[in-house]
Coordinates of C-alpha atoms in Angstrom, one line a residue:
X1 CA -24.8 49.7 8.6
X2 CA -25.4 47.1 5.8
X3 CA -24.2 49.7 3.2
X4 CA -21.0 50.3 5.3
X5 CA -20.3 46.6 5.7
X6 CA -20.8 46.0 1.9
X7 CA -18.5 49.0 1.1
X8 CA -15.8 47.7 3.4
X9 CA -15.6 44.4 1.6
X10 CA -16.2 45.8 -2.0
X11 CA -13.4 48.4 -1.7
X12 CA -10.9 46.4 0.4
X13 CA -11.2 47.8 3.9
X14 CA -12.2 44.8 5.9
X15 CA -12.8 41.1 5.1
X16 CA -14.0 38.3 7.3
X17 CA -11.2 36.1 8.5
X18 CA -10.9 32.7 6.8
X19 CA -13.8 33.7 4.5
X20 CA -13.1 30.9 1.9
X21 CA -13.7 28.4 4.6
X22 CA -16.9 29.9 5.9
X23 CA -15.3 32.5 8.1
X24 CA -14.3 32.6 11.7
X25 CA -16.7 34.5 13.9
X26 CA -15.2 37.4 15.8
X27 CA -12.0 37.7 13.6
X28 CA -11.4 40.2 10.8
X29 CA -8.7 40.9 8.2
X30 CA -7.9 44.4 7.0
X31 CA -7.4 44.8 3.3
X32 CA -5.2 47.2 1.4
X33 CA -7.3 50.3 2.3
X34 CA -8.2 49.2 5.8
X35 CA -4.7 48.5 6.8
X36 CA -3.7 52.0 5.7
X37 CA -6.6 53.6 7.6
X38 CA -5.7 51.6 10.7
X39 CA -2.0 52.4 10.5
X40 CA -2.7 56.1 10.0
X41 CA -4.9 56.1 13.2
X42 CA -2.2 54.3 15.2
X43 CA 0.6 56.5 13.9
X44 CA -1.4 59.7 14.8
X45 CA -2.3 58.4 18.3
X46 CA 1.4 57.6 18.9
X47 CA 2.4 61.1 17.6
X48 CA -0.1 62.8 19.9
X49 CA 0.4 60.7 22.9
X50 CA 4.2 60.1 22.8
X51 CA 6.1 62.3 20.3
X52 CA 4.3 65.5 21.2
X53 CA 4.9 65.1 24.9
X54 CA 7.9 65.1 27.2
X55 CA 6.1 63.0 29.9
X56 CA 5.3 59.9 27.9
X57 CA 7.5 57.1 26.6
X58 CA 6.5 54.0 24.7
X59 CA 7.0 50.2 24.9
X60 CA 5.9 47.1 23.1
X61 CA 5.2 44.1 25.4
X62 CA 4.9 40.5 24.4
X63 CA 1.5 38.9 23.9
X64 CA 2.6 35.8 25.9
X65 CA 3.4 36.4 29.6
X66 CA 4.0 34.3 32.7
X67 CA 0.8 32.8 34.1
X68 CA 1.8 34.4 37.4
X69 CA 1.0 37.8 35.8
X70 CA -2.6 36.8 35.2
X71 CA -3.0 35.3 38.7
X72 CA -1.6 38.4 40.4
X73 CA -3.8 40.8 38.3
X74 CA -6.9 38.8 39.1
X75 CA -7.7 37.9 35.5
X76 CA -7.4 34.1 36.0
X77 CA -10.1 34.1 38.7
X78 CA -12.3 37.0 37.9
X79 CA -12.1 37.9 34.2
X80 CA -15.5 36.4 33.3
X81 CA -18.8 37.1 31.7
X82 CA -22.1 35.4 32.7
X83 CA -23.1 32.9 30.0
X84 CA -26.4 31.2 29.2
X85 CA -27.5 28.7 26.5
X86 CA -30.9 28.8 24.7
X87 CA -32.3 25.3 24.7
X88 CA -34.5 26.2 21.8
X89 CA -32.0 27.4 19.1
X90 CA -28.8 26.3 20.9
X91 CA -27.4 29.9 20.9
X92 CA -24.8 30.8 23.5
X93 CA -25.4 34.2 24.9
X94 CA -24.2 36.7 27.5
X95 CA -26.7 36.7 30.3
X96 CA -26.4 40.5 30.8
X97 CA -27.4 41.2 27.2
X98 CA -30.7 39.3 27.0
X99 CA -34.0 40.9 26.1
X100 CA -36.8 41.1 28.7
X101 CA -40.5 40.8 27.9
X102 CA -42.8 41.3 30.9
X103 CA -39.9 40.7 33.2
X104 CA -39.0 37.4 31.5
X105 CA -35.7 37.1 29.8
X106 CA -35.7 35.9 26.2
X107 CA -33.2 34.7 23.5
X108 CA -32.6 37.6 21.1
X109 CA -32.3 35.1 18.2
X110 CA -35.4 33.0 18.5
X111 CA -37.4 34.7 21.3
X112 CA -37.3 31.5 23.3
X113 CA -37.6 31.6 27.1
X114 CA -36.1 28.2 27.8
X115 CA -32.6 29.3 29.0
X116 CA -30.0 27.7 31.2
X117 CA -29.0 29.2 34.5
X118 CA -26.1 31.8 34.1
X119 CA -22.6 30.4 34.7
X120 CA -19.3 32.2 34.6
X121 CA -17.2 31.9 31.5
X122 CA -13.5 33.1 31.5
X123 CA -12.8 35.3 28.5
X124 CA -9.1 34.5 28.3
X125 CA -7.7 32.2 25.6
X126 CA -5.7 29.5 27.3
X127 CA -2.6 28.1 25.6
X128 CA 0.6 26.2 26.5
X129 CA 4.2 27.2 26.5
X130 CA 6.8 24.5 25.7
X131 CA 6.7 20.9 24.5
X132 CA 4.2 19.5 27.1
X133 CA 0.6 20.4 27.6
X134 CA 0.2 20.2 31.4
X135 CA -0.7 22.4 34.3
X136 CA 2.9 23.7 34.6
X137 CA 3.0 25.1 31.0
X138 CA -0.4 26.9 31.0
X139 CA -0.5 30.6 30.1
X140 CA -3.0 32.9 28.3
X141 CA -3.1 35.2 25.3
X142 CA -3.2 38.6 26.9
X143 CA -6.7 40.1 27.3
X144 CA -5.3 43.6 27.6
X145 CA -2.0 45.4 27.0
X146 CA -1.9 47.1 30.4
X147 CA -0.3 44.3 32.5
X148 CA 3.0 44.3 30.5
X149 CA 3.3 48.0 31.3
X150 CA 2.8 47.4 35.0
X151 CA 5.2 44.5 35.1
X152 CA 7.9 46.6 33.2
X153 CA 7.2 49.8 35.2
X154 CA 10.5 49.7 37.1
X155 CA 12.6 48.9 34.1
X156 CA 11.1 51.7 32.0
X157 CA 11.3 54.2 34.9
X158 CA 15.0 53.5 35.4
X159 CA 16.0 53.8 31.7
X160 CA 13.7 56.8 30.9
X161 CA 14.7 58.8 34.0
X162 CA 11.2 60.3 34.2
X163 CA 9.6 61.9 37.2
X164 CA 6.0 61.7 38.3
X165 CA 3.6 62.3 36.6
X166 CA 4.7 60.4 33.5
X167 CA 3.2 57.8 31.2
X168 CA 4.0 54.6 29.3
X169 CA 2.1 54.1 26.1
X170 CA 1.6 50.9 24.1
X171 CA -0.3 49.8 21.0
X172 CA -0.8 46.1 20.6
X173 CA -3.0 43.0 20.1
X174 CA -5.3 41.6 22.8
X175 CA -7.6 38.6 22.8
X176 CA -10.9 37.9 24.5
X177 CA -13.0 34.8 23.9
X178 CA -16.2 36.8 23.6
X179 CA -19.3 34.7 24.0
X180 CA -21.2 36.6 21.3
X181 CA -19.1 38.8 19.0
X182 CA -21.4 41.2 17.2
X183 CA -21.8 44.5 15.3
X184 CA -19.2 43.9 12.6
X185 CA -15.7 44.7 14.0
X186 CA -17.0 46.4 17.2
X187 CA -16.8 43.4 19.4
X188 CA -14.2 40.9 18.3
X189 CA -12.2 38.1 19.7
X190 CA -8.9 39.5 18.4
X191 CA -8.4 43.3 18.5
X192 CA -5.9 46.0 19.1
X193 CA -5.7 48.5 21.9
X194 CA -4.0 51.9 22.2
X195 CA -3.3 52.3 25.9
X196 CA -1.6 54.8 28.1
X197 CA -0.8 54.1 31.8
X198 CA -0.1 57.6 33.3
X199 CA 1.5 57.2 36.7
X200 CA 1.1 59.9 39.3
X201 CA 1.0 60.8 43.1
X202 CA -2.2 59.7 44.9
X203 CA -3.4 63.3 45.3
X204 CA -3.2 63.9 41.6
X205 CA -5.4 61.0 40.5
X206 CA -8.8 62.6 40.2
X207 CA -7.5 65.8 38.6
X208 CA -5.6 63.8 36.0
X209 CA -8.7 61.7 35.3
X210 CA -10.5 64.9 34.3
X211 CA -7.5 66.0 32.3
X212 CA -7.2 62.8 30.2
X213 CA -10.9 62.7 29.6
X214 CA -10.7 66.1 27.9
X215 CA -7.5 65.3 26.0
X216 CA -9.0 62.1 24.6
X217 CA -12.2 64.0 23.5
X218 CA -9.9 66.5 21.7
X219 CA -8.1 63.6 19.9
X220 CA -11.3 62.2 18.4
X221 CA -12.3 65.6 17.1
X222 CA -8.8 65.9 15.5
X223 CA -9.4 62.7 13.5
X224 CA -12.7 63.9 12.2
X225 CA -15.3 62.6 14.7
X226 CA -17.7 65.4 15.5
X227 CA -18.2 66.4 19.1
X228 CA -22.0 66.0 18.8
X229 CA -21.6 62.3 18.3
X230 CA -19.3 61.8 21.3
X231 CA -20.7 61.3 24.8
X232 CA -19.1 60.9 28.2
X233 CA -20.7 58.4 30.5
X234 CA -19.7 58.5 34.1
X235 CA -19.6 54.9 35.1
X236 CA -21.7 54.4 38.3
X237 CA -20.1 53.0 41.5
X238 CA -21.8 49.6 41.2
X239 CA -20.5 49.1 37.6
X240 CA -16.9 50.3 38.1
X241 CA -14.0 47.9 38.9
X242 CA -13.7 47.7 42.7
X243 CA -10.2 49.3 42.6
X244 CA -11.2 52.3 40.5
X245 CA -12.0 55.6 42.1
X246 CA -13.5 57.0 38.9
X247 CA -14.1 55.8 35.3
X248 CA -15.5 57.6 32.2
X249 CA -16.6 55.8 29.0
X250 CA -16.3 57.9 25.9
X251 CA -19.1 56.7 23.6
X252 CA -19.9 57.2 19.9
X253 CA -23.2 57.2 18.1
X254 CA -22.8 54.1 15.8
X255 CA -25.6 53.2 13.4
X256 CA -26.4 50.3 15.8
X257 CA -26.5 52.6 18.8
X258 CA -24.4 54.4 21.3
X259 CA -21.4 52.3 22.3
X260 CA -18.0 52.7 24.0
X261 CA -14.9 53.8 22.1
X262 CA -12.6 54.3 25.0
X263 CA -12.4 54.0 28.8
X264 CA -10.6 56.5 31.0
X265 CA -10.1 55.0 34.4
X266 CA -8.3 56.0 37.6
X267 CA -7.0 52.6 38.7
X268 CA -5.3 53.8 41.9
X269 CA -2.3 51.8 42.9
X270 CA -4.0 48.4 42.6
X271 CA -2.1 46.9 39.7
X272 CA 1.4 47.8 40.9
X273 CA 0.6 46.8 44.4
X274 CA -0.7 43.4 43.3
X275 CA 2.4 42.7 41.2
X276 CA 4.7 43.9 44.0
X277 CA 3.0 41.6 46.5
X278 CA 2.9 38.6 44.1
X279 CA 6.5 38.9 42.7
X280 CA 8.2 40.1 45.9
X281 CA 10.0 42.8 43.8
X282 CA 9.7 46.5 44.7
X283 CA 7.7 48.6 42.3
X284 CA 7.9 51.7 44.4
X285 CA 8.8 55.2 43.2
X286 CA 11.4 57.2 45.1
X287 CA 10.7 60.9 45.2
X288 CA 14.1 62.7 45.4
X289 CA 12.5 65.9 46.6
X290 CA 10.5 64.5 49.6
X291 CA 12.7 61.5 50.1
X292 CA 9.6 59.3 50.2
X293 CA 9.0 55.9 48.7
X294 CA 5.5 55.0 47.5
X295 CA 3.6 53.0 44.9
X296 CA 2.3 55.4 42.2
X297 CA -1.3 55.6 41.3
X298 CA -2.3 55.4 37.6
X299 CA -4.8 56.9 35.2
X300 CA -5.5 54.8 32.1
X301 CA -7.0 56.0 28.8
X302 CA -7.6 52.8 26.9
X303 CA -8.9 53.0 23.3
X304 CA -9.9 50.3 20.9
X305 CA -8.2 50.6 17.5
X306 CA -10.7 48.5 15.6
X307 CA -13.7 50.3 17.2
X308 CA -12.2 53.6 16.3
X309 CA -11.5 52.5 12.7
X310 CA -15.2 51.5 12.5
X311 CA -16.3 54.8 14.0
X312 CA -14.1 56.7 11.4
X313 CA -15.8 54.7 8.6
X314 CA -19.3 55.3 10.0
X315 CA -18.6 59.0 10.5
X316 CA -17.1 59.4 7.0
X317 CA -19.8 57.5 5.1
X318 CA -22.0 60.0 3.1
X319 CA -24.3 59.9 0.2
X320 CA -24.9 63.0 -1.9
X321 CA -25.8 64.1 -5.4
X322 CA -23.3 64.9 -8.1
X323 CA -23.4 65.2 -11.9
X324 CA -22.1 62.5 -14.2
X325 CA -20.1 63.2 -17.4
X326 CA -23.4 64.1 -19.2
X327 CA -24.6 66.4 -16.5
X328 CA -27.2 64.0 -15.1
X329 CA -27.4 64.0 -11.3
X330 CA -26.5 60.7 -9.7
X331 CA -26.0 59.4 -6.1
X332 CA -22.3 59.8 -5.0
X333 CA -21.0 57.7 -2.2
X334 CA -18.2 59.5 -0.3
X335 CA -16.0 58.6 2.6
X336 CA -15.3 62.0 4.1
X337 CA -12.2 61.0 6.1
X338 CA -10.2 63.7 7.7
X339 CA -7.1 64.0 5.4
X340 CA -4.7 63.0 8.2
X341 CA -6.3 59.5 8.5
X342 CA -7.4 58.9 4.9
X343 CA -5.8 55.7 3.5
X344 CA -4.7 57.4 0.2
X345 CA -3.9 61.1 0.4
X346 CA -3.8 61.9 -3.3
X347 CA -4.7 60.3 -6.6
X348 CA -3.0 61.2 -9.9
X349 CA -4.6 60.8 -13.3
X350 CA -3.5 61.5 -16.8
X351 CA -6.5 62.8 -18.7
X352 CA -6.0 60.1 -21.4
X353 CA -4.1 56.9 -21.0
X354 CA -3.2 56.7 -24.7
X355 CA -1.3 60.0 -24.8
X356 CA 2.3 59.2 -23.7
X357 CA 3.3 62.8 -22.7
X358 CA 0.3 62.9 -20.3
X359 CA 1.1 59.5 -18.8
X360 CA 4.8 60.4 -18.5
X361 CA 4.0 63.7 -16.7
X362 CA 1.5 62.0 -14.4
X363 CA 4.0 59.4 -13.4
X364 CA 6.6 62.1 -12.8
X365 CA 4.2 63.7 -10.4
X366 CA 3.6 60.4 -8.6
X367 CA 7.3 60.0 -8.1
X368 CA 7.5 63.6 -6.8
X369 CA 4.8 63.1 -4.2
X370 CA 5.3 59.5 -3.2
X371 CA 8.2 60.0 -0.7
X372 CA 5.9 62.3 1.3
X373 CA 2.5 60.6 1.2
X374 CA 0.6 57.6 -0.1
X375 CA -0.3 58.3 -3.7
X376 CA -2.4 56.3 -6.1
X377 CA -2.1 56.3 -9.9
X378 CA -5.1 55.5 -12.1
X379 CA -5.4 55.8 -15.9
X380 CA -8.4 53.6 -16.6
X381 CA -11.9 54.8 -17.4
X382 CA -13.5 58.2 -17.8
X383 CA -12.1 60.9 -15.6
X384 CA -15.5 61.3 -13.8
X385 CA -15.5 57.6 -13.0
X386 CA -12.0 57.8 -11.6
X387 CA -13.1 60.7 -9.4
X388 CA -16.0 58.7 -8.1
X389 CA -13.8 55.7 -7.3
X390 CA -11.6 57.9 -5.2
X391 CA -14.5 59.6 -3.5
X392 CA -15.8 56.2 -2.4
X393 CA -12.6 55.2 -0.7
X394 CA -12.1 58.6 0.9
X395 CA -9.1 60.1 -1.0
X396 CA -9.2 63.8 -0.2
X397 CA -7.3 65.1 -3.3
X398 CA -7.0 64.2 -6.9
X399 CA -4.6 65.6 -9.5
X400 CA -5.3 65.6 -13.2
X401 CA -2.7 66.0 -15.9
X402 CA -4.2 67.5 -19.1
X403 CA -3.1 69.2 -22.2
X404 CA -2.8 72.6 -20.4
X405 CA -0.1 70.8 -18.3
X406 CA 1.9 70.3 -21.5
X407 CA 1.4 74.0 -22.5
X408 CA -0.5 73.0 -25.7
X409 CA -3.5 75.3 -25.2
X410 CA -2.0 78.1 -23.1
X411 CA 1.8 78.5 -22.5
X412 CA 1.0 80.3 -19.2
X413 CA -0.6 77.1 -17.9
X414 CA 2.4 74.8 -18.7
X415 CA 3.5 72.8 -15.7
X416 CA 0.2 73.3 -13.9
X417 CA -2.4 70.7 -13.0
X418 CA -6.0 70.5 -11.8
X419 CA -6.2 69.8 -8.1
X420 CA -9.7 68.6 -7.1
X421 CA -11.1 68.6 -3.5
X422 CA -13.1 65.4 -2.6
X423 CA -15.7 67.1 -0.4
X424 CA -16.5 70.3 -2.3
X425 CA -15.6 68.8 -5.8
X426 CA -14.0 72.2 -6.5
X427 CA -11.1 72.3 -8.9
X428 CA -8.2 74.7 -8.9
X429 CA -5.2 75.2 -11.1
X430 CA -1.9 74.9 -9.3
X431 CA 1.7 74.7 -10.3
X432 CA 3.3 71.2 -10.1
X433 CA 6.1 72.6 -8.0
X434 CA 3.6 73.8 -5.4
X435 CA 1.6 70.6 -5.1
X436 CA 3.6 69.2 -2.2
X437 CA 3.3 72.3 0.0
X438 CA -0.4 72.7 -0.8
X439 CA -1.4 69.1 -0.1
X440 CA 1.0 68.7 2.7
X441 CA -0.6 71.5 4.7
X442 CA -4.0 70.1 4.2
X443 CA -3.3 66.5 5.3
X444 CA -1.5 67.4 8.5

């Protein structure tokens, strides 16, 4: 994990927030490569969950909502973690994550046993709306994106003209004042969620819970996370939310242990019922076939963007052996991202930077490919070093423009380039005019 964290900073994937001021615990900034990886993940999730389906539409709710929303949903009263303080090292900890030694709970930092009694700590960030900071202006930064979907359910239903079952998808920021952020970006105070609320008839709930569990497992495989490292935990009754009739956690084998990537929960009609009761506004669905009115039930697949990005980096990180320019074997660090999520799809190199015809042709190829994918141009250093730099950031393909491209050695090879594969390091000679179709098929 230390190697991965170091690589993330060195190559511009992830930086600590406010680093020049000592950093802010539980907050992270995504650099040039990290933001591309994150965007590719979100775009592909949206493509699979919304664009490829007839039964899902999207929305983008505001981070700030009426305080009444959080009262109705139960967050203001019950969205808490048990907190303790270590009197020895002054650390603030979650009571349910303490170590035990011979039945006695200990501080994980110093091993001390002098701990305060657990007390409830609300995880929501409180803020004020308007010019005055008093009880009437209190609200919260949203701790999840789901509530804006429930509150807008009726509006979205009316404008989209969907029939049950149908879903509303959203990607957005959420905030939780975690007592003890840890494991790099895995548990943060500011994070992004990819959530779907899939509304259905009561009798469809358990069947759709199984359906969405399988769909979400397929998604992770499609972005390059192998099935062997994914695990489905059936959350036991005593650990489920009281309103849930069934919940699965999809977990991944991180270097720091097996942890949750996504929850798939059958939330029944609890949320819509609570908001209908609190607001006095009908959130019922009218079935034109049966002429019945009822509050729909909902199945929720909820994935963490930041956790999934971290899983992609952990899954992709590889060290192998490769020859340098002199044929000597050396350790090669490779990020084996699936091409569809890789930050940069293709790198283009002129063999020599001081040969104008090579440089001009390479830049011509960049212009040819750039409207269709993210392309990186590099002319500095030996060609082998350039390959290694791209391997380390996960670029699946590299194109080298050489003297054969110009037809100087073999006229038959004019207007062809060397296309190199990141994982196998195999090189093939392809026509420039075919580059787009060849790479395009492999990155989809």
